[in-house]
CSV table of C-alpha atoms in Angstrom, one decimal:
chain,number,residue,atom,x,y,z
A,17,MET,CA,16.5,-20.6,21.3
A,18,SER,CA,18.9,-18.6,23.3
A,19,GLY,CA,16.3,-16.5,25.0
A,20,VAL,CA,18.0,-13.2,24.4
A,21,LYS,CA,15.5,-10.4,25.3
A,22,PRO,CA,15.1,-7.0,23.8
A,23,GLN,CA,16.8,-4.1,25.7
A,24,GLY,CA,15.1,-1.1,27.2
A,25,THR,CA,12.2,1.1,26.5
A,26,MET,CA,11.6,4.5,25.0
A,27,LEU,CA,8.4,6.7,25.5
A,28,GLY,CA,6.9,3.7,27.2
A,29,HIS,CA,7.5,1.3,24.3
A,30,PRO,CA,10.4,-1.2,23.6
A,31,LYS,CA,13.3,0.4,21.8
A,32,GLY,CA,13.0,-2.3,19.2
A,33,LEU,CA,9.8,-0.5,18.0
A,34,PHE,CA,11.8,2.5,17.0
A,35,LEU,CA,14.3,0.4,15.2
A,36,LEU,CA,11.5,-1.2,13.2
A,37,PHE,CA,10.0,2.3,12.8
A,38,THR,CA,13.2,3.7,11.2
A,39,THR,CA,13.9,0.6,9.2
A,40,GLU,CA,10.4,0.6,7.7
A,41,LEU,CA,10.6,4.4,7.0
A,42,TRP,CA,13.6,4.0,4.8
A,43,GLU,CA,12.3,0.9,3.1
A,44,ARG,CA,9.1,2.6,2.3
A,45,PHE,CA,10.9,5.7,1.2
A,46,SER,CA,12.9,3.5,-1.3
A,47,TYR,CA,9.8,1.8,-2.6
A,48,TYR,CA,7.6,4.8,-3.1
A,49,ALA,CA,10.5,6.8,-4.6
A,50,MET,CA,10.7,4.2,-7.3
A,51,ARG,CA,6.9,3.8,-7.6
A,52,ALA,CA,6.6,7.6,-8.1
A,53,ILE,CA,8.9,7.7,-11.1
A,54,LEU,CA,8.4,4.2,-12.7
A,55,VAL,CA,5.8,5.1,-15.4
A,56,LEU,CA,7.4,8.5,-16.0
A,57,TYR,CA,10.7,6.7,-16.7
A,58,LEU,CA,9.1,4.2,-19.0
A,59,VAL,CA,7.5,6.9,-21.2
A,60,ASP,CA,10.4,9.3,-21.2
A,61,LYS,CA,11.5,9.9,-24.8
A,62,VAL,CA,7.9,9.6,-26.1
A,63,GLN,CA,7.4,13.3,-25.3
A,64,THR,CA,11.0,14.5,-25.3
A,65,GLU,CA,13.7,13.2,-27.5
A,66,GLY,CA,17.0,12.6,-25.8
A,67,GLY,CA,15.3,11.8,-22.5
A,68,HIS,CA,16.7,9.1,-20.1
A,69,GLY,CA,13.8,6.7,-20.2
A,70,LEU,CA,12.9,3.6,-22.3
A,71,GLY,CA,10.5,5.2,-24.7
A,72,TRP,CA,7.4,3.0,-24.0
A,73,THR,CA,3.9,4.0,-25.0
A,74,GLN,CA,1.8,5.2,-22.1
A,75,ALA,CA,-0.6,2.2,-22.5
A,76,ASP,CA,2.3,-0.2,-22.1
A,77,ALA,CA,3.8,1.6,-19.2
A,78,ILE,CA,0.6,1.7,-17.2
A,79,SER,CA,-0.1,-2.0,-18.0
A,80,LEU,CA,3.4,-2.9,-16.7
A,81,TYR,CA,2.7,-0.8,-13.6
A,82,GLY,CA,-0.4,-2.8,-12.9
A,83,THR,CA,1.4,-6.0,-13.3
A,84,PHE,CA,4.2,-4.7,-11.0
A,85,THR,CA,1.9,-3.5,-8.2
A,86,GLY,CA,-0.1,-6.7,-8.5
A,87,LEU,CA,3.0,-8.9,-7.9
A,88,VAL,CA,3.9,-6.7,-5.1
A,89,TYR,CA,0.8,-8.1,-3.2
A,90,LEU,CA,1.4,-11.6,-4.3
A,91,THR,CA,5.1,-12.3,-3.4
A,92,PRO,CA,4.5,-11.4,0.3
A,93,LEU,CA,2.5,-14.7,0.6
A,94,LEU,CA,5.7,-16.6,-0.4
A,95,GLY,CA,7.9,-14.3,1.7
A,96,GLY,CA,5.8,-14.9,4.9
A,97,TRP,CA,5.8,-18.6,4.3
A,98,LEU,CA,9.6,-18.8,3.9
A,99,ALA,CA,10.2,-16.7,7.1
A,100,ASP,CA,7.7,-18.7,9.2
A,101,THR,CA,8.9,-22.1,7.9
A,102,TYR,CA,12.6,-21.8,7.2
A,103,TRP,CA,14.5,-18.5,7.8
A,104,GLY,CA,12.8,-16.5,10.5
A,105,GLN,CA,11.7,-12.9,10.0
A,106,ARG,CA,15.0,-11.1,10.5
A,107,LYS,CA,16.9,-13.2,8.0
A,108,ALA,CA,14.1,-12.8,5.5
A,109,ILE,CA,14.2,-9.0,6.1
A,110,MET,CA,17.9,-8.8,5.4
A,111,ILE,CA,17.8,-10.8,2.3
A,112,GLY,CA,14.7,-9.0,0.9
A,113,GLY,CA,16.3,-5.7,1.7
A,114,ALA,CA,19.5,-6.7,-0.1
A,115,LEU,CA,17.5,-7.8,-3.1
A,116,MET,CA,15.4,-4.6,-3.2
A,117,ALA,CA,18.7,-2.5,-3.0
A,118,MET,CA,20.1,-4.5,-5.9
A,119,GLY,CA,16.9,-4.0,-7.9
A,120,GLN,CA,17.0,-0.3,-7.4
A,121,PHE,CA,20.6,-0.1,-8.5
A,122,LEU,CA,20.0,-2.2,-11.5
A,123,LEU,CA,17.2,0.2,-12.5
A,124,ALA,CA,19.6,3.1,-11.9
A,125,LEU,CA,22.2,1.6,-14.2
A,126,PRO,CA,23.1,4.2,-16.9
A,127,HIS,CA,22.1,3.0,-20.4
A,128,SER,CA,25.5,3.9,-21.7
A,129,TRP,CA,26.9,1.0,-19.6
A,130,VAL,CA,24.6,-1.7,-21.2
A,131,PRO,CA,24.0,-0.6,-24.7
A,132,GLY,CA,21.2,-2.6,-26.4
A,133,LEU,CA,20.4,-4.3,-23.0
A,134,GLU,CA,18.5,-1.4,-21.4
A,135,THR,CA,15.2,-3.2,-21.4
A,136,THR,CA,16.6,-6.5,-20.2
A,137,MET,CA,18.4,-4.9,-17.3
A,138,PHE,CA,15.1,-3.0,-16.4
A,139,TYR,CA,13.3,-6.3,-16.2
A,140,ILE,CA,16.0,-8.0,-14.1
A,141,GLY,CA,16.0,-5.0,-11.8
A,142,LEU,CA,12.2,-5.0,-11.5
A,143,GLY,CA,12.1,-8.6,-10.9
A,144,THR,CA,14.7,-8.6,-8.2
A,145,LEU,CA,12.8,-5.7,-6.6
A,146,ILE,CA,9.6,-7.7,-6.6
A,147,LEU,CA,11.2,-10.7,-4.9
A,148,GLY,CA,12.9,-8.6,-2.4
A,149,ASN,CA,9.7,-6.9,-1.5
A,150,GLY,CA,8.0,-10.2,-1.0
A,151,LEU,CA,10.5,-11.2,1.6
A,152,PHE,CA,10.7,-7.8,3.4
A,153,LYS,CA,6.9,-6.5,3.4
A,154,PRO,CA,5.1,-9.2,5.4
A,155,ASN,CA,7.8,-9.8,8.0
A,156,ILE,CA,8.7,-6.2,9.2
A,157,SER,CA,5.0,-5.6,10.3
A,158,THR,CA,4.7,-9.0,12.0
A,159,MET,CA,7.7,-8.2,14.2
A,160,VAL,CA,6.0,-5.2,15.6
A,161,GLY,CA,3.3,-7.4,17.1
A,162,ASP,CA,5.9,-9.8,18.4
A,163,LEU,CA,7.4,-7.1,20.6
A,164,TYR,CA,4.4,-7.2,22.8
A,165,GLU,CA,2.9,-10.1,25.0
A,166,GLU,CA,-0.6,-11.1,24.2
A,167,GLY,CA,-3.1,-8.7,25.8
A,168,ASP,CA,-0.5,-5.8,26.1
A,169,HIS,CA,-2.4,-2.6,25.7
A,170,ARG,CA,0.6,-0.9,24.2
A,171,ARG,CA,0.4,-2.9,21.0
A,172,ASP,CA,-2.3,-0.7,19.5
A,173,GLY,CA,-0.3,2.4,20.1
A,174,ALA,CA,2.8,0.6,18.7
A,175,PHE,CA,1.2,0.1,15.3
A,176,THR,CA,0.1,3.8,15.4
A,177,ILE,CA,3.8,4.8,15.8
A,178,PHE,CA,4.9,2.3,13.2
A,179,TYR,CA,2.3,3.5,10.7
A,180,MET,CA,3.6,7.1,11.2
A,181,GLY,CA,7.0,5.9,10.0
A,182,ILE,CA,5.5,4.2,7.0
A,183,ASN,CA,3.7,7.4,5.9
A,184,VAL,CA,6.7,9.7,6.7
A,185,GLY,CA,8.8,7.6,4.4
A,186,ALA,CA,6.0,7.6,1.7
A,187,PHE,CA,5.6,11.4,2.0
A,188,LEU,CA,9.4,12.2,1.7
A,189,SER,CA,9.8,9.9,-1.2
A,190,GLY,CA,7.9,11.9,-3.7
A,191,ILE,CA,9.4,15.1,-2.5
A,192,ILE,CA,12.9,14.1,-2.5
A,193,VAL,CA,13.1,11.9,-5.6
A,194,GLY,CA,11.3,14.6,-7.5
A,195,SER,CA,13.8,17.2,-6.4
A,196,VAL,CA,16.7,14.8,-7.2
A,197,VAL,CA,15.4,14.1,-10.8
A,198,ALA,CA,14.7,17.9,-11.5
A,199,ALA,CA,18.2,18.7,-10.3
A,200,ASN,CA,19.8,16.2,-12.7
A,201,ASP,CA,17.9,17.5,-15.8
A,202,GLY,CA,15.1,15.0,-15.8
A,203,ASN,CA,17.4,11.9,-15.3
A,204,PHE,CA,14.9,9.5,-13.7
A,205,GLN,CA,17.8,6.9,-13.1
A,206,MET,CA,19.2,9.3,-10.5
A,207,GLY,CA,15.9,8.8,-8.8
A,208,PHE,CA,16.2,5.1,-8.8
A,209,LEU,CA,19.7,5.6,-7.3
A,210,CYS,CA,18.3,7.7,-4.6
A,211,ALA,CA,15.7,4.9,-3.9
A,212,GLY,CA,18.6,2.4,-3.7
A,213,ILE,CA,20.5,4.5,-1.2
A,214,GLY,CA,17.4,4.7,1.0
A,215,MET,CA,17.1,0.9,1.0
A,216,ILE,CA,20.9,0.8,2.0
A,217,PHE,CA,20.0,3.0,5.0
A,218,SER,CA,17.3,0.6,6.0
A,219,LEU,CA,19.7,-2.3,5.9
A,220,ILE,CA,22.5,-0.7,7.8
A,221,ILE,CA,20.1,0.2,10.6
A,222,GLN,CA,18.7,-3.2,10.8
A,223,PHE,CA,22.2,-4.8,10.7
A,224,LEU,CA,23.7,-2.7,13.4
A,225,PHE,CA,21.0,-2.6,16.0
A,226,ALA,CA,18.7,-5.6,15.5
A,227,GLN,CA,20.3,-8.0,17.9
A,228,LYS,CA,20.7,-5.4,20.7
A,229,LEU,CA,17.3,-3.9,20.5
A,230,LEU,CA,15.1,-6.9,19.3
A,231,GLY,CA,16.9,-9.8,21.0
A,232,ASP,CA,15.6,-13.2,19.7
A,233,ILE,CA,12.5,-11.7,18.1
A,234,GLY,CA,12.3,-12.7,14.5
A,235,ARG,CA,15.3,-14.9,14.6
A,236,TYR,CA,13.5,-18.3,14.4
A,237,PRO,CA,10.8,-19.6,12.1
A,238,ALA,CA,7.6,-19.1,14.2
A,239,ALA,CA,5.3,-21.5,12.2
A,240,LYS,CA,7.8,-24.3,12.4
A,241,LEU,CA,8.0,-24.0,16.1
A,242,GLU,CA,4.3,-23.7,16.6
A,243,LYS,CA,3.7,-26.7,14.3
A,244,GLU,CA,6.1,-28.8,16.4
A,245,LYS,CA,4.4,-27.7,19.6
A,246,ASN,CA,1.0,-28.6,18.4
A,247,ALA,CA,2.3,-32.0,17.1
A,248,ALA,CA,3.7,-32.7,20.5
A,249,ALA,CA,0.5,-31.8,22.1
A,250,GLY,CA,-1.6,-33.9,19.6
A,251,ASN,CA,-3.6,-30.8,18.4
A,252,GLU,CA,-3.5,-31.5,14.6
A,253,ARG,CA,-7.1,-32.8,14.1
A,254,LYS,CA,-9.0,-30.9,11.5
A,255,GLU,CA,-12.7,-29.9,12.0
A,256,PRO,CA,-15.2,-29.1,9.3
A,257,LEU,CA,-16.5,-25.6,8.9
A,258,THR,CA,-19.7,-24.8,10.6
A,259,GLN,CA,-22.5,-22.9,9.0
A,260,VAL,CA,-21.7,-19.8,11.0
A,261,GLU,CA,-18.1,-20.0,9.7
A,262,ARG,CA,-19.4,-20.5,6.1
A,263,ASP,CA,-21.5,-17.5,6.3
A,264,ARG,CA,-18.6,-15.3,7.6
A,265,ILE,CA,-16.4,-16.5,4.9
A,266,LYS,CA,-19.1,-15.5,2.4
A,267,VAL,CA,-18.9,-11.9,3.8
A,268,ILE,CA,-15.2,-12.0,3.1
A,269,MET,CA,-15.7,-13.1,-0.4
A,270,VAL,CA,-18.4,-10.5,-1.2
A,271,LEU,CA,-16.3,-7.7,0.3
A,272,GLY,CA,-13.4,-9.0,-1.6
A,273,LEU,CA,-15.1,-8.4,-4.9
A,274,PHE,CA,-16.0,-4.9,-4.1
A,275,THR,CA,-12.4,-4.2,-2.8
A,276,ILE,CA,-11.1,-5.1,-6.3
A,277,ILE,CA,-13.3,-2.2,-7.7
A,278,PHE,CA,-12.0,0.2,-5.1
A,279,TRP,CA,-8.3,-0.6,-5.5
A,280,ALA,CA,-8.5,-0.8,-9.4
A,281,GLY,CA,-9.6,2.9,-9.3
A,282,PHE,CA,-7.4,4.0,-6.4
A,283,GLU,CA,-4.2,2.7,-7.9
A,284,GLN,CA,-4.5,4.9,-10.9
A,285,ALA,CA,-2.5,7.3,-8.7
A,286,GLY,CA,0.9,5.9,-9.7
A,287,GLY,CA,-0.1,5.4,-13.4
A,288,LEU,CA,-2.8,7.3,-15.3
A,289,LEU,CA,-3.0,10.2,-12.8
A,290,ASN,CA,0.8,10.4,-12.7
A,291,LEU,CA,0.9,10.8,-16.5
A,292,PHE,CA,-2.1,13.3,-16.4
A,293,THR,CA,-0.2,15.3,-13.8
A,294,ASN,CA,2.9,15.3,-16.0
A,295,ASP,CA,1.3,16.1,-19.3
A,296,PHE,CA,-1.9,18.0,-18.6
A,297,THR,CA,-1.6,19.8,-15.3
A,298,ASP,CA,-0.4,23.4,-14.8
A,299,ARG,CA,2.1,22.8,-12.1
A,300,MET,CA,3.5,26.3,-12.1
A,301,ILE,CA,3.6,28.4,-8.8
A,302,GLY,CA,5.0,31.9,-9.8
A,303,GLY,CA,8.1,31.0,-11.9
A,304,TRP,CA,8.5,27.6,-10.2
A,305,GLU,CA,7.2,24.2,-11.6
A,306,VAL,CA,6.1,21.7,-8.9
A,307,PRO,CA,7.6,18.3,-9.8
A,308,THR,CA,5.1,15.7,-10.9
A,309,THR,CA,6.3,13.2,-8.2
A,310,TRP,CA,5.3,15.7,-5.4
A,311,PHE,CA,1.7,14.8,-6.0
A,312,GLN,CA,2.3,11.2,-5.1
A,313,SER,CA,3.1,12.5,-1.4
A,314,LEU,CA,-0.5,13.8,-1.0
A,315,ASN,CA,-2.1,10.5,-0.2
A,316,ALA,CA,0.6,9.8,2.7
A,317,MET,CA,0.1,13.5,4.1
A,318,PHE,CA,-3.7,13.2,4.1
A,319,ILE,CA,-3.6,9.8,5.9
A,320,VAL,CA,-1.4,11.2,8.6
A,321,ILE,CA,-3.6,14.2,9.1
A,322,PHE,CA,-7.0,12.7,8.8
A,323,ALA,CA,-6.8,9.1,10.1
A,324,PRO,CA,-7.3,10.1,13.7
A,325,VAL,CA,-10.1,12.6,12.6
A,326,ILE,CA,-12.0,9.8,10.8
A,327,ALA,CA,-11.6,7.3,13.7
A,328,SER,CA,-12.9,10.0,16.1
A,329,ILE,CA,-15.9,10.6,14.0
A,330,TRP,CA,-16.8,7.0,14.0
A,331,VAL,CA,-16.5,6.9,17.8
A,332,ARG,CA,-18.4,10.0,18.4
A,333,LEU,CA,-21.3,8.7,16.3
A,334,GLY,CA,-21.8,6.1,19.1
A,335,LYS,CA,-24.9,3.9,18.4
A,336,ASN,CA,-25.3,5.7,15.1
A,337,GLU,CA,-21.9,4.5,13.8
A,338,PRO,CA,-22.5,2.8,10.4
A,339,ASN,CA,-21.6,-0.9,10.2
A,340,SER,CA,-18.6,-2.1,8.3
A,341,PRO,CA,-20.3,-2.9,4.9
A,342,VAL,CA,-21.9,0.6,4.9
A,343,LYS,CA,-18.4,2.1,5.6
A,344,PHE,CA,-17.0,0.1,2.8
A,345,ALA,CA,-19.9,1.4,0.6
A,346,LEU,CA,-19.0,5.0,1.6
A,347,GLY,CA,-15.4,4.4,0.6
A,348,LEU,CA,-16.5,3.4,-2.8
A,349,VAL,CA,-18.7,6.5,-3.3
A,350,LEU,CA,-15.9,8.8,-2.1
A,351,LEU,CA,-13.6,7.2,-4.6
A,352,GLY,CA,-16.1,8.1,-7.3
A,353,VAL,CA,-16.3,11.7,-6.0
A,354,GLY,CA,-12.5,12.0,-6.3
A,355,PHE,CA,-12.7,11.0,-10.0
A,356,LEU,CA,-15.5,13.7,-10.5
A,357,PHE,CA,-12.6,16.1,-9.7
A,358,MET,CA,-10.6,14.6,-12.5
A,359,ILE,CA,-13.5,14.9,-14.9
A,360,GLY,CA,-13.6,18.6,-13.9
A,361,ALA,CA,-10.0,18.9,-14.8
A,362,VAL,CA,-10.5,17.5,-18.3
A,363,LEU,CA,-13.6,19.7,-18.7
A,364,GLU,CA,-11.5,22.8,-17.8
A,365,MET,CA,-9.3,22.0,-20.8
A,366,GLY,CA,-12.2,22.2,-23.1
A,367,GLY,CA,-10.8,19.5,-25.3
A,368,ASP,CA,-7.6,21.5,-26.0
A,369,ALA,CA,-4.6,19.1,-25.3
A,370,SER,CA,-2.3,22.2,-25.3
A,371,ALA,CA,-4.2,23.6,-22.4
A,372,LYS,CA,-3.3,22.9,-18.7
A,373,SER,CA,-5.8,22.1,-15.9
A,374,SER,CA,-5.5,23.5,-12.5
A,375,MET,CA,-3.4,21.4,-10.0
A,376,TRP,CA,-6.2,21.9,-7.4
A,377,TRP,CA,-8.3,19.3,-9.2
A,378,LEU,CA,-5.7,16.9,-8.5
A,379,VAL,CA,-5.4,17.9,-4.9
A,380,GLY,CA,-9.2,17.4,-4.5
A,381,ALA,CA,-9.1,14.0,-6.2
A,382,TYR,CA,-6.3,12.7,-4.0
A,383,PHE,CA,-8.1,14.1,-0.9
A,384,PHE,CA,-11.4,12.2,-1.6
A,385,HIS,CA,-9.5,9.1,-2.7
A,386,THR,CA,-7.7,9.1,0.7
A,387,MET,CA,-11.0,9.7,2.5
A,388,GLY,CA,-12.4,6.7,0.8
A,389,GLU,CA,-9.3,4.7,1.7
A,390,LEU,CA,-9.7,5.5,5.4
A,391,CYS,CA,-13.4,4.4,5.2
A,392,LEU,CA,-12.8,1.2,3.3
A,393,SER,CA,-9.1,0.2,3.7
A,394,PRO,CA,-9.0,-0.6,7.5
A,395,ILE,CA,-12.3,-2.4,7.3
A,396,GLY,CA,-11.0,-5.0,4.9
A,397,LEU,CA,-8.1,-6.2,7.2
A,398,SER,CA,-10.4,-6.0,10.3
A,399,MET,CA,-13.1,-8.1,8.6
A,400,VAL,CA,-10.7,-10.8,7.8
A,401,THR,CA,-9.3,-11.0,11.3
A,402,LYS,CA,-12.8,-11.0,12.8
A,403,LEU,CA,-14.6,-13.3,10.4
A,404,ALA,CA,-12.1,-15.9,9.3
A,405,PRO,CA,-12.0,-19.2,11.2
A,406,LEU,CA,-8.7,-19.3,13.2
A,407,ARG,CA,-7.5,-22.5,11.6
A,408,ILE,CA,-7.6,-20.9,8.2
A,409,ALA,CA,-7.0,-17.3,9.1
A,410,SER,CA,-3.7,-17.2,7.1
A,411,LEU,CA,-5.4,-18.7,4.0
A,412,MET,CA,-8.1,-16.0,4.2
A,413,MET,CA,-5.5,-13.3,4.6
A,414,GLY,CA,-3.8,-14.7,1.6
A,415,ALA,CA,-7.0,-14.7,-0.3
A,416,TRP,CA,-7.6,-11.0,0.6
A,417,PHE,CA,-4.2,-10.1,-0.7
A,418,LEU,CA,-5.0,-12.0,-3.9
A,419,PHE,CA,-8.1,-9.7,-4.3
A,420,ILE,CA,-5.8,-6.6,-4.0
A,421,ALA,CA,-3.3,-8.1,-6.4
A,422,CYS,CA,-6.0,-8.7,-9.0
A,423,ALA,CA,-7.3,-5.1,-8.5
A,424,ASN,CA,-3.8,-3.8,-9.2
A,425,LYS,CA,-3.6,-5.7,-12.5
A,426,ILE,CA,-7.0,-4.7,-13.5
A,427,GLY,CA,-6.2,-1.1,-12.7
A,428,GLY,CA,-3.3,-1.3,-15.0
A,429,VAL,CA,-5.4,-2.6,-17.8
A,430,ILE,CA,-8.0,0.1,-17.3
A,431,GLY,CA,-5.3,2.8,-17.2
A,432,SER,CA,-3.8,1.4,-20.5
A,433,PHE,CA,-7.0,2.4,-22.3
A,434,ILE,CA,-5.5,5.9,-22.6
A,435,GLY,CA,-4.1,4.5,-25.8
A,436,HIS,CA,-0.7,3.6,-27.4
A,437,ASP,CA,0.5,6.0,-30.1
A,438,GLY,CA,-2.5,8.4,-30.3
A,439,GLY,CA,-2.2,12.2,-30.3
A,440,LYS,CA,-2.7,14.2,-27.2
A,441,GLU,CA,-6.2,15.0,-28.1
A,442,GLU,CA,-7.1,11.4,-28.4
A,443,GLN,CA,-5.3,10.6,-25.0
A,444,LEU,CA,-7.3,13.3,-23.3
A,445,ALA,CA,-10.6,12.1,-24.6
A,446,ASN,CA,-9.7,8.6,-23.5
A,447,ALA,CA,-8.7,9.9,-20.0
A,448,MET,CA,-12.1,11.5,-19.7
A,449,ALA,CA,-13.7,8.2,-20.6
A,450,ILE,CA,-11.7,6.3,-18.0
A,451,PHE,CA,-12.3,8.9,-15.2
A,452,ALA,CA,-16.0,8.9,-16.0
A,453,GLY,CA,-16.2,5.1,-16.1
A,454,ILE,CA,-14.4,4.6,-12.8
A,455,ALA,CA,-16.6,7.3,-11.1
A,456,ILE,CA,-19.8,5.7,-12.2
A,457,THR,CA,-18.7,2.1,-11.6
A,458,SER,CA,-17.3,3.0,-8.0
A,459,ALA,CA,-20.5,5.0,-7.1
A,460,VAL,CA,-23.0,2.4,-8.4
A,461,SER,CA,-21.0,-0.4,-6.6
A,462,GLY,CA,-21.1,1.6,-3.4
A,463,ILE,CA,-25.0,2.0,-3.6
A,464,ILE,CA,-25.4,-1.8,-4.4
A,465,LEU,CA,-23.3,-2.7,-1.4
A,466,TYR,CA,-25.2,-0.2,0.8
A,467,PHE,CA,-28.4,-2.2,0.0
A,468,MET,CA,-26.6,-5.5,0.7
A,469,ALA,CA,-25.3,-4.2,4.1
A,470,ASP,CA,-28.1,-5.6,6.3
A,471,LYS,CA,-27.7,-9.1,4.7
A,472,LEU,CA,-23.9,-9.1,5.2
A,473,VAL,CA,-24.3,-8.1,8.8
A,474,THR,CA,-26.6,-11.0,9.4
A,475,TRP,CA,-24.1,-13.4,7.9
A,476,MET,CA,-21.5,-11.9,10.3
A,477,HIS,CA,-23.4,-13.6,13.1
A,478,GLY,CA,-22.6,-11.0,15.7
A,479,ALA,CA,-18.9,-10.6,14.8
A,480,GLU,CA,-19.1,-6.8,15.1
A,481,ASP,CA,-20.9,-6.7,18.6
A,482,HIS,CA,-18.7,-5.4,21.3
A,483,ALA,CA,-19.1,-3.0,24.3
A,484,GLU,CA,-16.3,-0.6,25.2
A,485,THR,CA,-15.7,2.9,26.4
A,486,GLU,CA,-15.3,5.8,24.0
A,487,GLU,CA,-11.6,6.1,24.7
A,488,GLN,CA,-11.2,2.3,24.1
A,489,ALA,CA,-13.1,2.4,20.9
A,490,LEU,CA,-11.1,5.4,19.6
A,491,GLU,CA,-7.8,3.7,20.4
A,492,GLU,CA,-9.0,0.5,18.7
A,493,GLU,CA,-10.2,2.5,15.5
A,494,ILE,CA,-6.9,4.2,15.1
A,495,ALA,CA,-5.0,1.0,15.7
A,496,VAL,CA,-6.9,-0.9,13.1
A,497,THR,CA,-6.2,1.9,10.7
A,498,ALA,CA,-2.5,1.8,11.6
A,499,GLU,CA,-2.1,-2.0,11.4
A,500,HIS,CA,-3.8,-2.1,8.0
A,501,GLU,CA,-1.4,0.7,6.7
A,502,ALA,CA,1.5,-1.3,8.0
A,503,ILE,CA,0.4,-4.4,5.9
A,504,LYS,CA,-1.0,-2.5,2.9
A,505,ARG,CA,2.1,-0.2,2.4
């Protein structure tokens, strides 16, 4: 190793943090821009002849969306392993980013250029995008932590700054891609082109400034070096799991099952809720129609606004702060409340598929879904890091991502129950059944978990016990939320 160090600081943090912030902002812009229009592109021509999409049924499109988002959470396991063992994080990021850009441009390829091969090129583009995401996603977040020495108090603030970049990118994506598509007469492939350009920005920024601002960080495969170090020190002996460790792993597994329920409902945002917004929502303000994709930006906006608020509430509750399983249960109940708003949207239409529901039902749904996410989402990652035995921590984190991957696929299957070729009335009735089913399931699951909370806390064997000042607790709560957002998104 050459020992090249990062150069300089900005606002009290290494300049490399702001390089990673900008790199991730544009990468997340690219990903969420594509995600916002994927299902809409697939079903285009079903509603409007002469459109620019592939003409799939809504059910098939949502099912494919579930498979895609599930693989997005599986491939980072491979990408992290390749970076740690062979390539190093920086090389993995560049290769992954290049693959993601290639995937976006393949999706943007005009159908007239590949007559008869439109679906084939779509699958190749999507597969390339998934592989690239697997290489990029786990390694950019890891490098943020590597900027700081162990025990450096600035690390928590760094993830908060990084997390803002993620959500700024996610927020801008729906707004910009929706405007681009609308300006090009509903051509969704222009949206994919816009996403690809965003990915190119990310790559250029990383290529030009990484060595200067990051030094040797991310250049060498960390796990390989650590393994060699341990082998030289003779520290490769494996110990059996203790009873305390087994109990703590049981908590991870139980919460993992409940997290499947939460994310299967939450991830309807890019599938079923996206189609409902497009087909059954009155999006007119005066004489202007709000693009469907703009609603995909609500979650990111609410997270930026309310994450510090929720963190502050927990801290101010002091000794009355609920334990982690109770927060998890609250997240499930809030998800159910969000779907009550969607039930209200359907009821407002009175069974008339030609009517339109108010967009404020959607705003309310996304608000409560985000509140549920802020109660539950950071808890999952925090629990894994607190409870997993150090020697199998990576394995447990991989298992946690496997739960989320399963949730996304199950969410796609659930959303596909809207039907294949039925009429609008049938689709509306099916949507009502799906919204009600998710609302009931999430609320009941939250109640069950609430009554299991004391037992789960017992199995944690004091993992949540700690003493700190209110200021320290608030900083930790915000940092946990930020770090999870960095990994989840």
